PDB file of N, CA and C in Angstrom:
ATOM      1  N   ALA A   1       2.741   9.575 -10.837  1.00 46.00           N
ATOM      2  CA  ALA A   1       2.239  10.038  -9.492  1.00 46.00           C
ATOM      3  C   ALA A   1       1.998  11.544  -9.616  1.00 46.00           C
ATOM      4  N   GLY A   2       0.687  12.075  -9.126  1.00 50.00           N
ATOM      5  CA  GLY A   2       0.663  13.424  -9.178  1.00 50.00           C
ATOM      6  C   GLY A   2       1.470  14.193  -8.077  1.00 50.00           C
ATOM      7  N   SER A   3       1.667  15.412  -8.484  1.00 53.00           N
ATOM      8  CA  SER A   3       2.479  16.260  -7.734  1.00 53.00           C
ATOM      9  C   SER A   3       1.817  16.593  -6.237  1.00 53.00           C
ATOM     10  N   ALA A   4       0.466  16.339  -6.056  1.00 51.00           N
ATOM     11  CA  ALA A   4      -0.303  16.623  -5.055  1.00 51.00           C
ATOM     12  C   ALA A   4      -0.101  15.598  -3.956  1.00 51.00           C
ATOM     13  N   THR A   5       0.218  14.364  -4.427  1.00 61.00           N
ATOM     14  CA  THR A   5       0.371  13.131  -3.415  1.00 61.00           C
ATOM     15  C   THR A   5       1.735  12.611  -3.114  1.00 61.00           C
ATOM     16  N   GLY A   6       2.657  13.154  -3.786  1.00 61.00           N
ATOM     17  CA  GLY A   6       4.024  12.648  -3.761  1.00 61.00           C
ATOM     18  C   GLY A   6       4.366  11.503  -4.399  1.00 61.00           C
ATOM     19  N   SER A   7       5.565  11.040  -4.223  1.00 78.00           N
ATOM     20  CA  SER A   7       6.037   9.857  -5.194  1.00 78.00           C
ATOM     21  C   SER A   7       7.088   9.131  -4.298  1.00 78.00           C
ATOM     22  N   MET A   8       6.716   8.421  -3.213  1.00 82.00           N
ATOM     23  CA  MET A   8       7.415   7.805  -2.201  1.00 82.00           C
ATOM     24  C   MET A   8       8.442   6.732  -2.770  1.00 82.00           C
ATOM     25  N   PHE A   9       7.976   6.206  -3.887  1.00 82.00           N
ATOM     26  CA  PHE A   9       9.141   5.145  -4.568  1.00 82.00           C
ATOM     27  C   PHE A   9       9.349   5.494  -6.025  1.00 82.00           C
ATOM     28  N   GLY A  10       9.033   6.562  -6.482  1.00 81.00           N
ATOM     29  CA  GLY A  10       9.469   7.147  -7.840  1.00 81.00           C
ATOM     30  C   GLY A  10       8.141   7.287  -8.542  1.00 81.00           C
ATOM     31  N   ALA A  11       8.359   7.802  -9.618  1.00 83.00           N
ATOM     32  CA  ALA A  11       7.124   8.211 -10.630  1.00 83.00           C
ATOM     33  C   ALA A  11       6.419   6.981 -11.181  1.00 83.00           C
ATOM     34  N   GLY A  12       5.232   7.047 -11.185  1.00 86.00           N
ATOM     35  CA  GLY A  12       4.279   5.980 -11.705  1.00 86.00           C
ATOM     36  C   GLY A  12       3.049   5.996 -11.156  1.00 86.00           C
ATOM     37  N   VAL A  13       2.202   4.922 -11.511  1.00 88.00           N
ATOM     38  CA  VAL A  13       0.682   4.815 -11.229  1.00 88.00           C
ATOM     39  C   VAL A  13       0.786   3.858  -9.961  1.00 88.00           C
ATOM     40  N   TYR A  14       0.278   4.506  -8.787  1.00 87.00           N
ATOM     41  CA  TYR A  14       0.312   3.938  -7.537  1.00 87.00           C
ATOM     42  C   TYR A  14      -0.932   3.258  -7.272  1.00 87.00           C
ATOM     43  N   THR A  15      -0.947   1.996  -6.727  1.00 89.00           N
ATOM     44  CA  THR A  15      -1.903   1.030  -6.418  1.00 89.00           C
ATOM     45  C   THR A  15      -1.950   0.500  -5.144  1.00 89.00           C
ATOM     46  N   ALA A  16      -3.043  -0.012  -4.460  1.00 89.00           N
ATOM     47  CA  ALA A  16      -2.876  -0.560  -3.019  1.00 89.00           C
ATOM     48  C   ALA A  16      -3.868  -1.643  -3.105  1.00 89.00           C
ATOM     49  N   GLU A  17      -3.478  -2.550  -2.228  1.00 88.00           N
ATOM     50  CA  GLU A  17      -4.351  -3.834  -2.022  1.00 88.00           C
ATOM     51  C   GLU A  17      -5.474  -3.559  -0.991  1.00 88.00           C
ATOM     52  N   CYS A  18      -5.523  -2.410  -0.367  1.00 86.00           N
ATOM     53  CA  CYS A  18      -6.316  -2.056   0.689  1.00 86.00           C
ATOM     54  C   CYS A  18      -7.106  -0.768   0.392  1.00 86.00           C
ATOM     55  N   SER A  19      -8.429  -0.812   0.409  1.00 86.00           N
ATOM     56  CA  SER A  19      -9.196   0.232  -0.098  1.00 86.00           C
ATOM     57  C   SER A  19      -9.027   1.429   0.794  1.00 86.00           C
ATOM     58  N   SER A  20      -8.728   1.313   2.024  1.00 84.00           N
ATOM     59  CA  SER A  20      -8.688   2.446   3.097  1.00 84.00           C
ATOM     60  C   SER A  20      -7.524   3.237   2.452  1.00 84.00           C
ATOM     61  N   LYS A  21      -6.407   2.544   1.946  1.00 85.00           N
ATOM     62  CA  LYS A  21      -5.163   3.327   1.392  1.00 85.00           C
ATOM     63  C   LYS A  21      -5.636   4.248   0.216  1.00 85.00           C
ATOM     64  N   SER A  22      -6.447   3.559  -0.637  1.00 85.00           N
ATOM     65  CA  SER A  22      -6.870   4.529  -1.767  1.00 85.00           C
ATOM     66  C   SER A  22      -7.593   5.530  -1.387  1.00 85.00           C
ATOM     67  N   ASP A  23      -8.661   5.284  -0.293  1.00 85.00           N
ATOM     68  CA  ASP A  23      -9.424   6.482   0.045  1.00 85.00           C
ATOM     69  C   ASP A  23      -8.794   7.574   0.633  1.00 85.00           C
ATOM     70  N   GLU A  24      -7.384   7.424   0.996  1.00 83.00           N
ATOM     71  CA  GLU A  24      -6.683   8.493   1.429  1.00 83.00           C
ATOM     72  C   GLU A  24      -6.418   9.494   0.475  1.00 83.00           C
ATOM     73  N   TYR A  25      -6.472   9.065  -0.708  1.00 81.00           N
ATOM     74  CA  TYR A  25      -6.090   9.980  -1.909  1.00 81.00           C
ATOM     75  C   TYR A  25      -7.416  10.390  -2.714  1.00 81.00           C
ATOM     76  N   ALA A  26      -8.644   9.851  -2.519  1.00 82.00           N
ATOM     77  CA  ALA A  26      -9.744  10.176  -3.064  1.00 82.00           C
ATOM     78  C   ALA A  26     -10.294  11.516  -2.556  1.00 82.00           C
ATOM     79  N   ARG A  27     -10.702  12.397  -3.624  1.00 80.00           N
ATOM     80  CA  ARG A  27     -11.212  13.610  -3.514  1.00 80.00           C
ATOM     81  C   ARG A  27     -12.499  13.762  -4.297  1.00 80.00           C
ATOM     82  N   ASP A  28     -13.400  14.779  -3.977  1.00 80.00           N
ATOM     83  CA  ASP A  28     -14.441  14.993  -4.893  1.00 80.00           C
ATOM     84  C   ASP A  28     -14.083  16.000  -5.985  1.00 80.00           C
ATOM     85  N   ASP A  29     -14.934  16.496  -6.751  1.00 76.00           N
ATOM     86  CA  ASP A  29     -14.587  17.148  -7.829  1.00 76.00           C
ATOM     87  C   ASP A  29     -14.671  18.828  -7.526  1.00 76.00           C
ATOM     88  N   GLY A  30     -14.666  19.059  -6.225  1.00 77.00           N
ATOM     89  CA  GLY A  30     -14.863  20.408  -5.864  1.00 77.00           C
ATOM     90  C   GLY A  30     -16.219  20.881  -5.860  1.00 77.00           C
ATOM     91  N   GLY A  31     -17.231  19.965  -5.771  1.00 71.00           N
ATOM     92  CA  GLY A  31     -18.588  20.535  -5.380  1.00 71.00           C
ATOM     93  C   GLY A  31     -19.191  20.851  -6.962  1.00 71.00           C
ATOM     94  N   ASN A  32     -18.701  20.243  -8.127  1.00 76.00           N
ATOM     95  CA  ASN A  32     -19.288  20.541  -9.467  1.00 76.00           C
ATOM     96  C   ASN A  32     -20.266  19.611  -9.700  1.00 76.00           C
ATOM     97  N   THR A  33     -19.682  18.461 -10.460  1.00 80.00           N
ATOM     98  CA  THR A  33     -20.958  17.593 -10.949  1.00 80.00           C
ATOM     99  C   THR A  33     -21.303  16.589 -10.001  1.00 80.00           C
ATOM    100  N   TYR A  34     -20.266  16.165  -9.234  1.00 81.00           N
ATOM    101  CA  TYR A  34     -20.613  14.988  -8.216  1.00 81.00           C
ATOM    102  C   TYR A  34     -20.312  15.602  -6.709  1.00 81.00           C
ATOM    103  N   PRO A  35     -20.969  16.514  -6.105  1.00 83.00           N
ATOM    104  CA  PRO A  35     -20.590  17.128  -4.870  1.00 83.00           C
ATOM    105  C   PRO A  35     -20.529  15.936  -3.881  1.00 83.00           C
ATOM    106  N   GLY A  36     -19.551  15.799  -3.133  1.00 84.00           N
ATOM    107  CA  GLY A  36     -19.542  15.045  -1.927  1.00 84.00           C
ATOM    108  C   GLY A  36     -19.253  13.595  -2.422  1.00 84.00           C
ATOM    109  N   LEU A  37     -19.046  13.144  -3.554  1.00 89.00           N
ATOM    110  CA  LEU A  37     -18.921  11.875  -4.000  1.00 89.00           C
ATOM    111  C   LEU A  37     -17.343  11.465  -4.315  1.00 89.00           C
ATOM    112  N   LEU A  38     -16.913  10.423  -4.027  1.00 89.00           N
ATOM    113  CA  LEU A  38     -15.515  10.078  -4.186  1.00 89.00           C
ATOM    114  C   LEU A  38     -15.502   8.824  -5.087  1.00 89.00           C
ATOM    115  N   ALA A  39     -14.419   8.416  -5.689  1.00 89.00           N
ATOM    116  CA  ALA A  39     -14.408   7.275  -6.622  1.00 89.00           C
ATOM    117  C   ALA A  39     -12.967   6.674  -6.421  1.00 89.00           C
ATOM    118  N   VAL A  40     -12.849   5.359  -6.471  1.00 89.00           N
ATOM    119  CA  VAL A  40     -11.695   4.505  -6.576  1.00 89.00           C
ATOM    120  C   VAL A  40     -11.911   3.472  -7.681  1.00 89.00           C
ATOM    121  N   LEU A  41     -10.774   3.337  -8.446  1.00 90.00           N
ATOM    122  CA  LEU A  41     -10.846   2.237  -9.450  1.00 90.00           C
ATOM    123  C   LEU A  41     -10.335   0.872  -8.780  1.00 90.00           C
ATOM    124  N   VAL A  42     -11.011  -0.133  -9.286  1.00 93.00           N
ATOM    125  CA  VAL A  42     -10.521  -1.518  -8.816  1.00 93.00           C
ATOM    126  C   VAL A  42      -9.918  -2.101 -10.141  1.00 93.00           C
ATOM    127  N   CYS A  43      -8.727  -2.520 -10.038  1.00 94.00           N
ATOM    128  CA  CYS A  43      -7.976  -2.733 -11.167  1.00 94.00           C
ATOM    129  C   CYS A  43      -7.164  -4.095 -11.109  1.00 94.00           C
ATOM    130  N   ARG A  44      -7.237  -4.685 -12.305  1.00 94.00           N
ATOM    131  CA  ARG A  44      -6.211  -5.958 -12.213  1.00 94.00           C
ATOM    132  C   ARG A  44      -4.914  -5.477 -12.666  1.00 94.00           C
ATOM    133  N   SER A  45      -4.024  -5.912 -11.841  1.00 93.00           N
ATOM    134  CA  SER A  45      -2.465  -5.333 -12.046  1.00 93.00           C
ATOM    135  C   SER A  45      -1.504  -6.508 -12.133  1.00 93.00           C
ATOM    136  N   PHE A  46      -0.733  -6.443 -13.265  1.00 93.00           N
ATOM    137  CA  PHE A  46       0.291  -7.376 -13.255  1.00 93.00           C
ATOM    138  C   PHE A  46       1.622  -7.046 -12.652  1.00 93.00           C
ATOM    139  N   ILE A  47       1.925  -7.595 -11.551  1.00 91.00           N
ATOM    140  CA  ILE A  47       2.967  -7.123 -10.731  1.00 91.00           C
ATOM    141  C   ILE A  47       4.322  -7.444 -11.458  1.00 91.00           C
ATOM    142  N   GLY A  48       4.268  -8.909 -11.875  1.00 92.00           N
ATOM    143  CA  GLY A  48       5.371  -9.500 -12.387  1.00 92.00           C
ATOM    144  C   GLY A  48       6.600  -9.760 -11.552  1.00 92.00           C
ATOM    145  N   LYS A  49       7.869  -9.340 -11.999  1.00 94.00           N
ATOM    146  CA  LYS A  49       8.921  -9.621 -11.244  1.00 94.00           C
ATOM    147  C   LYS A  49       9.086  -8.035 -10.642  1.00 94.00           C
ATOM    148  N   PRO A  50       8.835  -7.941  -9.250  1.00 93.00           N
ATOM    149  CA  PRO A  50       9.118  -6.534  -8.656  1.00 93.00           C
ATOM    150  C   PRO A  50      10.265  -6.190  -7.985  1.00 93.00           C
ATOM    151  N   TRP A  51      10.729  -4.983  -8.042  1.00 89.00           N
ATOM    152  CA  TRP A  51      11.590  -4.408  -6.994  1.00 89.00           C
ATOM    153  C   TRP A  51      10.834  -4.319  -5.616  1.00 89.00           C
ATOM    154  N   VAL A  52      11.333  -4.936  -4.510  1.00 91.00           N
ATOM    155  CA  VAL A  52      10.670  -4.772  -3.445  1.00 91.00           C
ATOM    156  C   VAL A  52      11.565  -4.031  -2.403  1.00 91.00           C
ATOM    157  N   SER A  53      10.824  -2.963  -1.713  1.00 88.00           N
ATOM    158  CA  SER A  53      11.688  -1.901  -0.810  1.00 88.00           C
ATOM    159  C   SER A  53      10.899  -1.721   0.385  1.00 88.00           C
ATOM    160  N   GLN A  54      11.434  -1.785   1.440  1.00 86.00           N
ATOM    161  CA  GLN A  54      10.729  -1.400   2.722  1.00 86.00           C
ATOM    162  C   GLN A  54      11.014   0.094   3.132  1.00 86.00           C
ATOM    163  N   ARG A  55      11.862   0.910   2.382  1.00 83.00           N
ATOM    164  CA  ARG A  55      12.217   2.147   2.509  1.00 83.00           C
ATOM    165  C   ARG A  55      11.882   3.017   1.195  1.00 83.00           C
ATOM    166  N   PRO A  56      11.704   4.281   1.620  1.00 85.00           N
ATOM    167  CA  PRO A  56      11.423   5.187   0.496  1.00 85.00           C
ATOM    168  C   PRO A  56      12.364   5.577  -0.521  1.00 85.00           C
ATOM    169  N   GLY A  57      12.268   5.643  -1.580  1.00 83.00           N
ATOM    170  CA  GLY A  57      13.315   6.153  -2.638  1.00 83.00           C
ATOM    171  C   GLY A  57      12.758   5.985  -4.065  1.00 83.00           C
ATOM    172  N   ASP A  58      13.543   6.515  -4.907  1.00 88.00           N
ATOM    173  CA  ASP A  58      13.092   6.503  -6.436  1.00 88.00           C
ATOM    174  C   ASP A  58      13.757   5.323  -6.998  1.00 88.00           C
ATOM    175  N   PHE A  59      13.093   4.183  -7.061  1.00 85.00           N
ATOM    176  CA  PHE A  59      13.769   3.204  -7.558  1.00 85.00           C
ATOM    177  C   PHE A  59      13.322   2.734  -9.034  1.00 85.00           C
ATOM    178  N   VAL A  60      12.508   3.688  -9.677  1.00 88.00           N
ATOM    179  CA  VAL A  60      12.102   3.359 -11.038  1.00 88.00           C
ATOM    180  C   VAL A  60      13.172   2.978 -12.075  1.00 88.00           C
ATOM    181  N   LEU A  61      14.124   4.008 -12.168  1.00 89.00           N
ATOM    182  CA  LEU A  61      15.154   3.591 -13.229  1.00 89.00           C
ATOM    183  C   LEU A  61      16.037   2.390 -12.940  1.00 89.00           C
ATOM    184  N   GLU A  62      16.325   2.082 -11.626  1.00 90.00           N
ATOM    185  CA  GLU A  62      16.851   0.962 -11.293  1.00 90.00           C
ATOM    186  C   GLU A  62      16.318  -0.461 -11.635  1.00 90.00           C
ATOM    187  N   ALA A  63      14.854  -0.279 -11.224  1.00 90.00           N
ATOM    188  CA  ALA A  63      13.995  -1.544 -11.563  1.00 90.00           C
ATOM    189  C   ALA A  63      13.943  -1.662 -12.986  1.00 90.00           C
ATOM    190  N   LYS A  64      13.809  -0.796 -13.825  1.00 92.00           N
ATOM    191  CA  LYS A  64      13.783  -0.819 -15.331  1.00 92.00           C
ATOM    192  C   LYS A  64      14.935  -1.240 -15.713  1.00 92.00           C
ATOM    193  N   ARG A  65      16.275  -0.721 -15.077  1.00 94.00           N
ATOM    194  CA  ARG A  65      17.503  -1.277 -15.707  1.00 94.00           C
ATOM    195  C   ARG A  65      17.575  -2.842 -15.583  1.00 94.00           C
ATOM    196  N   ARG A  66      17.024  -3.271 -14.322  1.00 94.00           N
ATOM    197  CA  ARG A  66      17.090  -4.801 -14.207  1.00 94.00           C
ATOM    198  C   ARG A  66      15.946  -5.418 -14.887  1.00 94.00           C
ATOM    199  N   SER A  67      15.251  -4.882 -15.674  1.00 93.00           N
ATOM    200  CA  SER A  67      14.062  -5.493 -16.423  1.00 93.00           C
ATOM    201  C   SER A  67      12.955  -5.976 -15.451  1.00 93.00           C
ATOM    202  N   LEU A  68      12.788  -5.226 -14.379  1.00 92.00           N
ATOM    203  CA  LEU A  68      11.673  -5.614 -13.436  1.00 92.00           C
ATOM    204  C   LEU A  68      10.571  -4.944 -13.978  1.00 92.00           C
ATOM    205  N   ASP A  69       9.271  -5.316 -13.276  1.00 91.00           N
ATOM    206  CA  ASP A  69       7.949  -4.942 -13.860  1.00 91.00           C
ATOM    207  C   ASP A  69       7.283  -3.890 -13.029  1.00 91.00           C
ATOM    208  N   SER A  70       7.808  -3.811 -11.767  1.00 92.00           N
ATOM    209  CA  SER A  70       7.053  -2.936 -10.854  1.00 92.00           C
ATOM    210  C   SER A  70       7.805  -2.751  -9.611  1.00 92.00           C
ATOM    211  N   ILE A  71       7.135  -1.720  -8.748  1.00 91.00           N
ATOM    212  CA  ILE A  71       7.886  -1.720  -7.497  1.00 91.00           C
ATOM    213  C   ILE A  71       6.627  -2.114  -6.285  1.00 91.00           C
ATOM    214  N   VAL A  72       7.339  -2.814  -5.496  1.00 91.00           N
ATOM    215  CA  VAL A  72       6.351  -3.007  -4.203  1.00 91.00           C
ATOM    216  C   VAL A  72       6.946  -2.226  -3.106  1.00 91.00           C
ATOM    217  N   GLY A  73       6.191  -1.249  -2.619  1.00 88.00           N
ATOM    218  CA  GLY A  73       6.746  -0.551  -1.498  1.00 88.00           C
ATOM    219  C   GLY A  73       6.084  -1.174  -0.294  1.00 88.00           C
ATOM    220  N   ASP A  74       6.815  -1.726   0.390  1.00 82.00           N
ATOM    221  CA  ASP A  74       6.339  -2.812   1.725  1.00 82.00           C
ATOM    222  C   ASP A  74       6.472  -1.940   2.849  1.00 82.00           C
ATOM    223  N   ARG A  75       5.601  -1.126   3.053  1.00 79.00           N
ATOM    224  CA  ARG A  75       5.387  -0.186   4.277  1.00 79.00           C
ATOM    225  C   ARG A  75       4.721  -0.975   5.243  1.00 79.00           C
ATOM    226  N   GLU A  76       4.067  -2.099   4.940  1.00 79.00           N
ATOM    227  CA  GLU A  76       3.286  -2.937   5.956  1.00 79.00           C
ATOM    228  C   GLU A  76       4.422  -3.764   6.813  1.00 79.00           C
ATOM    229  N   ALA A  77       5.369  -4.121   6.065  1.00 80.00           N
ATOM    230  CA  ALA A  77       6.469  -4.876   6.651  1.00 80.00           C
ATOM    231  C   ALA A  77       7.192  -3.914   7.663  1.00 80.00           C
ATOM    232  N   LYS A  78       7.487  -2.789   7.140  1.00 77.00           N
ATOM    233  CA  LYS A  78       8.380  -1.921   7.904  1.00 77.00           C
ATOM    234  C   LYS A  78       7.729  -1.058   8.967  1.00 77.00           C
ATOM    235  N   VAL A  79       6.578  -0.400   8.715  1.00 80.00           N
ATOM    236  CA  VAL A  79       6.102   0.420   9.809  1.00 80.00           C
ATOM    237  C   VAL A  79       4.390  -0.123  10.014  1.00 80.00           C
ATOM    238  N   GLY A  80       4.045  -1.199   9.457  1.00 79.00           N
ATOM    239  CA  GLY A  80       2.677  -1.596   9.882  1.00 79.00           C
ATOM    240  C   GLY A  80       1.585  -0.869   9.160  1.00 79.00           C
ATOM    241  N   THR A  81       1.782  -0.351   7.997  1.00 81.00           N
ATOM    242  CA  THR A  81       0.816   0.424   7.338  1.00 81.00           C
ATOM    243  C   THR A  81       0.336  -0.404   6.162  1.00 81.00           C
ATOM    244  N   TYR A  82       0.646   0.189   5.011  1.00 85.00           N
ATOM    245  CA  TYR A  82       0.082  -0.578   3.690  1.00 85.00           C
ATOM    246  C   TYR A  82       1.377  -0.793   2.770  1.00 85.00           C
ATOM    247  N   ARG A  83       1.025  -1.883   1.849  1.00 88.00           N
ATOM    248  CA  ARG A  83       1.887  -2.022   0.773  1.00 88.00           C
ATOM    249  C   ARG A  83       1.382  -1.240  -0.391  1.00 88.00           C
ATOM    250  N   GLU A  84       2.263  -0.726  -1.328  1.00 88.00           N
ATOM    251  CA  GLU A  84       2.022   0.150  -2.416  1.00 88.00           C
ATOM    252  C   GLU A  84       2.544  -0.596  -3.694  1.00 88.00           C
ATOM    253  N   PHE A  85       1.932  -0.593  -4.657  1.00 91.00           N
ATOM    254  CA  PHE A  85       2.453  -1.083  -6.063  1.00 91.00           C
ATOM    255  C   PHE A  85       2.440   0.003  -6.971  1.00 91.00           C
ATOM    256  N   VAL A  86       3.800   0.326  -7.555  1.00 91.00           N
ATOM    257  CA  VAL A  86       4.015   1.223  -8.514  1.00 91.00           C
ATOM    258  C   VAL A  86       4.223   0.660  -9.806  1.00 91.00           C
ATOM    259  N   PHE A  87       3.482   1.090 -10.843  1.00 92.00           N
ATOM    260  CA  PHE A  87       3.724   0.559 -12.081  1.00 92.00           C
ATOM    261  C   PHE A  87       4.102   1.739 -13.146  1.00 92.00           C
ATOM    262  N   PHE A  88       5.039   1.475 -13.930  1.00 88.00           N
ATOM    263  CA  PHE A  88       5.627   2.335 -14.789  1.00 88.00           C
ATOM    264  C   PHE A  88       5.313   2.207 -16.295  1.00 88.00           C
ATOM    265  N   GLU A  89       4.480   1.138 -16.487  1.00 87.00           N
ATOM    266  CA  GLU A  89       3.935   0.742 -17.898  1.00 87.00           C
ATOM    267  C   GLU A  89       2.483   0.606 -17.782  1.00 87.00           C
ATOM    268  N   GLU A  90       1.881   1.112 -18.586  1.00 87.00           N
ATOM    269  CA  GLU A  90       0.369   1.224 -18.615  1.00 87.00           C
ATOM    270  C   GLU A  90      -0.236  -0.022 -18.923  1.00 87.00           C
ATOM    271  N   GLY A  91       0.455  -0.869 -19.697  1.00 91.00           N
ATOM    272  CA  GLY A  91      -0.135  -2.275 -20.141  1.00 91.00           C
ATOM    273  C   GLY A  91      -0.351  -3.274 -18.825  1.00 91.00           C
ATOM    274  N   SER A  92       0.348  -2.662 -17.699  1.00 93.00           N
ATOM    275  CA  SER A  92       0.651  -3.526 -16.408  1.00 93.00           C
ATOM    276  C   SER A  92      -0.867  -3.408 -15.546  1.00 93.00           C
ATOM    277  N   ILE A  93      -1.675  -2.306 -16.001  1.00 93.00           N
ATOM    278  CA  ILE A  93      -2.743  -2.184 -15.092  1.00 93.00           C
ATOM    279  C   ILE A  93      -4.050  -2.115 -16.107  1.00 93.00           C
ATOM    280  N   TYR A  94      -5.105  -2.853 -15.523  1.00 94.00           N
ATOM    281  CA  TYR A  94      -6.425  -2.896 -16.356  1.00 94.00           C
ATOM    282  C   TYR A  94      -7.451  -2.578 -15.411  1.00 94.00           C
ATOM    283  N   PRO A  95      -8.128  -1.357 -15.513  1.00 94.00           N
ATOM    284  CA  PRO A  95      -9.212  -0.893 -14.539  1.00 94.00           C
ATOM    285  C   PRO A  95     -10.312  -1.862 -14.945  1.00 94.00           C
ATOM    286  N   GLU A  96     -11.116  -2.283 -13.706  1.00 95.00           N
ATOM    287  CA  GLU A  96     -12.219  -3.033 -14.098  1.00 95.00           C
ATOM    288  C   GLU A  96     -13.511  -2.542 -13.668  1.00 95.00           C
ATOM    289  N   TYR A  97     -13.289  -1.839 -12.439  1.00 94.00           N
ATOM    290  CA  TYR A  97     -14.648  -1.158 -12.008  1.00 94.00           C
ATOM    291  C   TYR A  97     -14.151  -0.043 -11.356  1.00 94.00           C
ATOM    292  N   SER A  98     -15.188   1.014 -11.330  1.00 91.00           N
ATOM    293  CA  SER A  98     -15.293   2.373 -10.749  1.00 91.00           C
ATOM    294  C   SER A  98     -16.180   2.304  -9.555  1.00 91.00           C
ATOM    295  N   ILE A  99     -15.809   2.538  -8.533  1.00 91.00           N
ATOM    296  CA  ILE A  99     -16.640   2.474  -7.140  1.00 91.00           C
ATOM    297  C   ILE A  99     -16.778   3.974  -6.769  1.00 91.00           C
ATOM    298  N   ILE A 100     -18.068   4.459  -6.841  1.00 90.00           N
ATOM    299  CA  ILE A 100     -18.296   5.758  -6.570  1.00 90.00           C
ATOM    300  C   ILE A 100     -19.047   5.798  -5.025  1.00 90.00           C
ATOM    301  N   TYR A 101     -18.574   6.599  -4.177  1.00 91.00           N
ATOM    302  CA  TYR A 101     -19.066   6.425  -2.775  1.00 91.00           C
ATOM    303  C   TYR A 101     -18.966   7.752  -2.054  1.00 91.00           C
ATOM    304  N   ARG A 102     -19.863   7.613  -1.049  1.00 88.00           N
ATOM    305  CA  ARG A 102     -19.805   8.999  -0.178  1.00 88.00           C
ATOM    306  C   ARG A 102     -19.076   8.583   1.118  1.00 88.00           C
ATOM    307  N   ARG A 103     -18.200   9.318   1.541  1.00 84.00           N
ATOM    308  CA  ARG A 103     -17.303   8.931   2.748  1.00 84.00           C
ATOM    309  C   ARG A 103     -18.286   9.268   3.987  1.00 84.00           C
ATOM    310  N   LYS A 104     -18.438   8.187   4.819  1.00 81.00           N
ATOM    311  CA  LYS A 104     -19.030   8.469   6.062  1.00 81.00           C
ATOM    312  C   LYS A 104     -18.180   8.607   7.200  1.00 81.00           C
ATOM    313  N   TRP A 105     -18.256   9.766   7.945  1.00 75.00           N
ATOM    314  CA  TRP A 105     -17.394  10.003   8.869  1.00 75.00           C
ATOM    315  C   TRP A 105     -17.808  10.405  10.296  1.00 75.00           C
ATOM    316  N   ASP A 106     -17.685   9.739  11.163  1.00 76.00           N
ATOM    317  CA  ASP A 106     -18.161   9.890  12.590  1.00 76.00           C
ATOM    318  C   ASP A 106     -16.893   9.944  13.575  1.00 76.00           C
ATOM    319  N   LYS A 107     -16.611  11.004  14.076  1.00 75.00           N
ATOM    320  CA  LYS A 107     -15.269  10.988  15.072  1.00 75.00           C
ATOM    321  C   LYS A 107     -15.506  10.120  16.130  1.00 75.00           C
ATOM    322  N   ASP A 108     -16.735   9.919  16.554  1.00 79.00           N
ATOM    323  CA  ASP A 108     -16.900   9.025  17.789  1.00 79.00           C
ATOM    324  C   ASP A 108     -16.715   7.513  17.408  1.00 79.00           C
ATOM    325  N   GLN A 109     -16.884   6.982  16.096  1.00 72.00           N
ATOM    326  CA  GLN A 109     -16.712   5.784  15.740  1.00 72.00           C
ATOM    327  C   GLN A 109     -15.277   5.524  15.382  1.00 72.00           C
ATOM    328  N   VAL A 110     -14.304   6.459  15.516  1.00 67.00           N
ATOM    329  CA  VAL A 110     -12.963   6.303  14.959  1.00 67.00           C
ATOM    330  C   VAL A 110     -12.135   5.687  16.262  1.00 67.00           C
ATOM    331  N   PRO A 111     -11.380   4.781  15.980  1.00 62.00           N
ATOM    332  CA  PRO A 111     -10.519   4.215  17.097  1.00 62.00           C
ATOM    333  C   PRO A 111      -9.265   5.258  17.349  1.00 62.00           C
TER     334      PRO A 111
END
């Protein structure tokens, strides 16, 4: 996890099942090569046997100690937001597609 985004469930690669969660972390490259464009990766992820938690905390070492494959941060069940999936082995994630997009924002259309 990058230092700019935090690590609610411990260090690792964070994925989400909802693209709007991924969009929260998308940034352009500062106006250099692709100004105003954002990117998200669509990945196949092997969740395997996960550590599931509804509360924040660093669970990586305990999950590894128990021979678990990933962490599911179930914020959907706890507070109605998103589930996050944390992987600590690079072989658990296979990027399949890169989606490049421009975010459209109209404050009058946001509920």
